[in-house]
Amino acid sequence: MSDRGRTIGFLVHDNVTMMDVAGPADVFHHANAFGADYKTVMVSADGQAKRAANGHFLMVESTAARAGALDTVLVPGAYGMVAKPFEQELVDAVGQLTTGATRIASVCTGAFLLAHTGLLNHRNATTHWTQVERFRKSFPLVNVVPDALFVQDDSIITSAGISSGVDLALFMVEDDYGPEVARAVVRQMVIFNNGQAGNPSIRLPSLPPRPGTMS
């Protein structure tokens, strides 16, 4: 735990899931009201705004190459991102942002992008439940943990998807500034938290999403 400030960079890309970004960003924002000192920065590979999957645009403040020093890099997921090859510019952006970062995280299918760069080789990791088998087959060097909201392996944390990004961010807040600050954020944001976010099982829904909606 430390009182020093921390800069968190979000790598925004096309068709990104808005909640993968907004959920964690709001957690860090609320934490600042209770003694934390976070600065969040939205970046993209080319420095251009990106349209999220819900149709709204996310403004960015920098290219990945010019983002400067970051304490944490967070890679959100996106609809359709695992069904086609990653653009090299996006892969390069991960390398540019993570060089020198002390912590790397992903939400949902953002884990695929981290795995593609080799950052998850021989590490425990998770992703959205609908993509677990694809993740396992695509990256055999990754030890896939299917039934967890998030998984920490040293300085890399991957989360299961969408709203679990909130749990991921709360874990970071507690790690950075202590449990009192994290609990204050939970109360302020009216978040249901069972106190076992680090290793819960997930009951999979009986009705799967339509084909193509989560790939």
Short mmCIF file of C-alpha atoms in Angstrom, two decimals:
data_model
loop_
_atom_site.label_atom_id
_atom_site.label_comp_id
_atom_site.label_asym_id
_atom_site.label_seq_id
_atom_site.Cartn_x
_atom_site.Cartn_y
_atom_site.Cartn_z
CA MET A 1 0.00 0.00 0.00
CA SER A 2 1.27 3.46 -0.90
CA ASP A 3 0.07 7.05 -0.95
CA ARG A 4 1.83 7.93 -4.19
CA GLY A 5 -0.12 8.76 -7.33
CA ARG A 6 -0.66 6.24 -10.09
CA THR A 7 -1.35 6.68 -13.79
CA ILE A 8 -3.53 4.09 -15.49
CA GLY A 9 -3.62 3.90 -19.27
CA PHE A 10 -6.58 2.35 -21.10
CA LEU A 11 -5.82 1.04 -24.59
CA VAL A 12 -8.99 1.95 -26.50
CA HIS A 13 -9.67 0.25 -29.83
CA ASP A 14 -12.50 -0.18 -32.33
CA ASN A 15 -15.71 -1.86 -31.14
CA VAL A 16 -14.49 -1.83 -27.54
CA THR A 17 -16.99 -2.82 -24.87
CA MET A 18 -17.83 0.46 -23.16
CA MET A 19 -18.25 -1.05 -19.69
CA ASP A 20 -14.80 -2.65 -19.91
CA VAL A 21 -13.49 0.91 -19.89
CA ALA A 22 -16.14 2.89 -18.00
CA GLY A 23 -16.53 0.44 -15.11
CA PRO A 24 -12.88 0.43 -13.99
CA ALA A 25 -12.44 4.12 -14.82
CA ASP A 26 -15.34 5.04 -12.54
CA VAL A 27 -13.92 2.91 -9.73
CA PHE A 28 -10.63 4.80 -9.92
CA HIS A 29 -12.47 8.12 -10.13
CA HIS A 30 -14.51 7.40 -7.00
CA ALA A 31 -11.43 6.11 -5.17
CA ASN A 32 -9.87 9.56 -5.53
CA ALA A 33 -12.60 10.95 -3.27
CA PHE A 34 -11.41 8.66 -0.48
CA GLY A 35 -7.67 9.32 -0.51
CA ALA A 36 -6.46 7.56 -3.63
CA ASP A 37 -4.53 9.44 -6.29
CA TYR A 38 -5.28 7.97 -9.71
CA LYS A 39 -4.98 9.57 -13.10
CA THR A 40 -6.65 7.71 -15.96
CA VAL A 41 -5.52 8.24 -19.54
CA MET A 42 -7.31 7.02 -22.66
CA VAL A 43 -4.95 6.12 -25.49
CA SER A 44 -5.25 4.42 -28.86
CA ALA A 45 -2.71 3.07 -31.28
CA ASP A 46 -3.17 5.98 -33.67
CA GLY A 47 -4.38 8.66 -31.27
CA GLN A 48 -7.85 8.76 -32.84
CA ALA A 49 -11.20 8.43 -31.06
CA LYS A 50 -12.74 4.97 -31.26
CA ARG A 51 -16.36 3.93 -31.66
CA ALA A 52 -17.43 1.54 -28.92
CA ALA A 53 -19.65 -1.47 -29.55
CA ASN A 54 -22.68 0.48 -28.28
CA GLY A 55 -22.18 3.11 -30.97
CA HIS A 56 -20.74 5.88 -28.79
CA PHE A 57 -17.29 7.35 -29.31
CA LEU A 58 -14.50 7.25 -26.76
CA MET A 59 -12.18 10.23 -26.95
CA VAL A 60 -8.49 9.58 -26.44
CA GLU A 61 -5.68 11.79 -25.22
CA SER A 62 -2.61 10.29 -26.85
CA THR A 63 -1.14 7.73 -29.16
CA ALA A 64 0.33 4.69 -27.47
CA ALA A 65 3.82 5.76 -28.52
CA ARG A 66 3.46 9.14 -26.78
CA ALA A 67 1.53 8.08 -23.69
CA GLY A 68 4.53 8.44 -21.40
CA ALA A 69 5.21 6.44 -18.25
CA LEU A 70 2.27 4.39 -16.97
CA ASP A 71 1.96 2.52 -13.71
CA THR A 72 -0.81 0.27 -15.03
CA VAL A 73 -1.91 -0.63 -18.54
CA LEU A 74 -5.48 -1.89 -18.93
CA VAL A 75 -6.57 -3.61 -22.14
CA PRO A 76 -10.36 -3.86 -22.54
CA GLY A 77 -12.16 -6.36 -24.72
CA ALA A 78 -14.13 -5.68 -27.88
CA TYR A 79 -16.90 -7.39 -29.80
CA GLY A 80 -15.47 -9.32 -32.73
CA MET A 81 -11.84 -8.82 -31.74
CA VAL A 82 -11.05 -12.54 -31.40
CA ALA A 83 -12.63 -13.55 -34.71
CA LYS A 84 -10.01 -11.88 -36.91
CA PRO A 85 -6.24 -11.27 -36.82
CA PHE A 86 -5.05 -8.37 -34.70
CA GLU A 87 -3.82 -5.33 -36.57
CA GLN A 88 -0.08 -4.95 -36.15
CA GLU A 89 -0.50 -1.35 -35.03
CA LEU A 90 -2.61 -2.54 -32.09
CA VAL A 91 -0.12 -5.26 -31.19
CA ASP A 92 2.69 -2.71 -31.30
CA ALA A 93 0.68 -0.42 -29.04
CA VAL A 94 0.58 -3.08 -26.34
CA GLY A 95 4.36 -3.32 -26.44
CA GLN A 96 4.76 0.45 -26.33
CA LEU A 97 2.43 0.85 -23.37
CA THR A 98 3.57 -2.09 -21.27
CA THR A 99 7.28 -1.33 -21.49
CA GLY A 100 8.14 -0.01 -18.04
CA ALA A 101 4.63 -0.51 -16.61
CA THR A 102 4.54 -2.09 -13.16
CA ARG A 103 1.14 -3.72 -13.69
CA ILE A 104 -0.75 -5.00 -16.73
CA ALA A 105 -4.43 -5.91 -16.77
CA SER A 106 -7.14 -6.98 -19.18
CA VAL A 107 -10.91 -7.11 -19.13
CA CYS A 108 -12.88 -9.74 -21.04
CA THR A 109 -11.36 -10.63 -24.44
CA GLY A 110 -8.58 -8.11 -23.92
CA ALA A 111 -6.72 -11.17 -22.62
CA PHE A 112 -6.49 -12.41 -26.22
CA LEU A 113 -4.46 -9.35 -27.18
CA LEU A 114 -2.12 -9.80 -24.21
CA ALA A 115 -1.73 -13.48 -25.04
CA HIS A 116 -1.01 -12.68 -28.69
CA THR A 117 1.99 -10.62 -27.62
CA GLY A 118 3.33 -13.47 -25.47
CA LEU A 119 2.79 -11.63 -22.19
CA LEU A 120 0.63 -14.47 -20.84
CA ASN A 121 2.90 -17.35 -21.80
CA HIS A 122 3.28 -19.78 -18.88
CA ARG A 123 0.95 -17.65 -16.75
CA ASN A 124 -2.48 -18.18 -15.24
CA ALA A 125 -5.15 -16.12 -16.99
CA THR A 126 -8.87 -15.91 -17.64
CA THR A 127 -11.26 -14.36 -20.14
CA HIS A 128 -14.99 -14.19 -20.90
CA TRP A 129 -16.66 -17.55 -20.30
CA THR A 130 -17.94 -17.81 -23.90
CA GLN A 131 -14.37 -17.60 -25.21
CA VAL A 132 -12.55 -19.92 -22.80
CA GLU A 133 -12.18 -22.83 -25.22
CA ARG A 134 -11.09 -20.58 -28.07
CA PHE A 135 -8.60 -18.95 -25.71
CA ARG A 136 -7.21 -22.31 -24.63
CA LYS A 137 -6.87 -23.59 -28.20
CA SER A 138 -5.41 -20.35 -29.55
CA PHE A 139 -2.79 -19.97 -26.81
CA PRO A 140 -1.66 -23.37 -25.53
CA LEU A 141 1.16 -21.79 -23.50
CA VAL A 142 -1.38 -19.97 -21.31
CA ASN A 143 -2.76 -21.74 -18.24
CA VAL A 144 -6.44 -20.86 -18.62
CA VAL A 145 -8.48 -20.51 -15.43
CA PRO A 146 -12.12 -20.68 -16.58
CA ASP A 147 -14.17 -20.04 -13.44
CA ALA A 148 -12.77 -16.88 -11.86
CA LEU A 149 -13.80 -13.24 -11.94
CA PHE A 150 -10.15 -12.34 -12.24
CA VAL A 151 -6.76 -13.98 -11.94
CA GLN A 152 -3.53 -12.40 -10.77
CA ASP A 153 -0.22 -13.86 -11.85
CA ASP A 154 2.60 -11.69 -10.55
CA SER A 155 2.15 -8.24 -12.13
CA ILE A 156 -0.47 -9.31 -14.69
CA ILE A 157 -4.19 -9.49 -13.89
CA THR A 158 -6.83 -10.77 -16.29
CA SER A 159 -10.57 -10.60 -15.66
CA ALA A 160 -13.51 -12.62 -16.92
CA GLY A 161 -15.42 -9.96 -18.70
CA ILE A 162 -17.50 -6.81 -18.77
CA SER A 163 -18.74 -6.14 -15.20
CA SER A 164 -15.87 -8.14 -13.69
CA GLY A 165 -13.69 -5.20 -14.67
CA VAL A 166 -15.23 -3.43 -11.68
CA ASP A 167 -14.05 -6.23 -9.39
CA LEU A 168 -10.64 -6.05 -11.03
CA ALA A 169 -10.42 -2.31 -10.38
CA LEU A 170 -11.54 -2.70 -6.77
CA PHE A 171 -8.79 -5.26 -6.26
CA MET A 172 -6.26 -2.77 -7.61
CA VAL A 173 -7.57 -0.03 -5.33
CA GLU A 174 -7.27 -2.29 -2.30
CA ASP A 175 -3.77 -3.34 -3.35
CA ASP A 176 -2.69 0.26 -3.93
CA TYR A 177 -4.42 2.13 -1.11
CA GLY A 178 -5.79 -0.45 1.29
CA PRO A 179 -9.12 -2.12 2.13
CA GLU A 180 -10.71 0.94 3.73
CA VAL A 181 -10.54 2.90 0.50
CA ALA A 182 -11.83 -0.06 -1.51
CA ARG A 183 -14.75 -0.56 0.89
CA ALA A 184 -15.60 3.13 0.68
CA VAL A 185 -15.78 2.86 -3.10
CA VAL A 186 -18.01 -0.22 -2.85
CA ARG A 187 -20.42 1.69 -0.62
CA GLN A 188 -20.34 4.85 -2.71
CA MET A 189 -20.97 3.03 -5.99
CA VAL A 190 -23.51 0.61 -4.43
CA ILE A 191 -21.60 -2.42 -5.69
CA PHE A 192 -22.54 -5.92 -4.63
CA ASN A 193 -19.32 -7.49 -3.41
CA ASN A 194 -19.26 -10.91 -1.82
CA GLY A 195 -15.79 -10.46 -0.37
CA GLN A 196 -14.42 -13.31 -2.46
CA ALA A 197 -13.85 -11.56 -5.76
CA GLY A 198 -10.38 -13.02 -6.10
CA ASN A 199 -11.47 -16.59 -6.58
CA PRO A 200 -15.20 -17.07 -7.06
CA SER A 201 -16.85 -19.64 -9.25
CA ILE A 202 -19.15 -18.35 -11.94
CA ARG A 203 -22.50 -19.96 -12.70
CA LEU A 204 -22.75 -19.97 -16.47
CA PRO A 205 -26.09 -18.84 -17.89
CA SER A 206 -28.24 -21.50 -19.53
CA LEU A 207 -29.07 -19.27 -22.51
CA PRO A 208 -25.97 -18.59 -24.64
CA PRO A 209 -25.59 -15.37 -26.63
CA ARG A 210 -26.46 -15.34 -30.32
CA PRO A 211 -23.61 -16.54 -32.57
CA GLY A 212 -21.19 -13.74 -33.36
CA THR A 213 -22.27 -11.39 -30.59
CA MET A 214 -19.39 -12.22 -28.24
CA SER A 215 -16.66 -13.31 -30.68
#
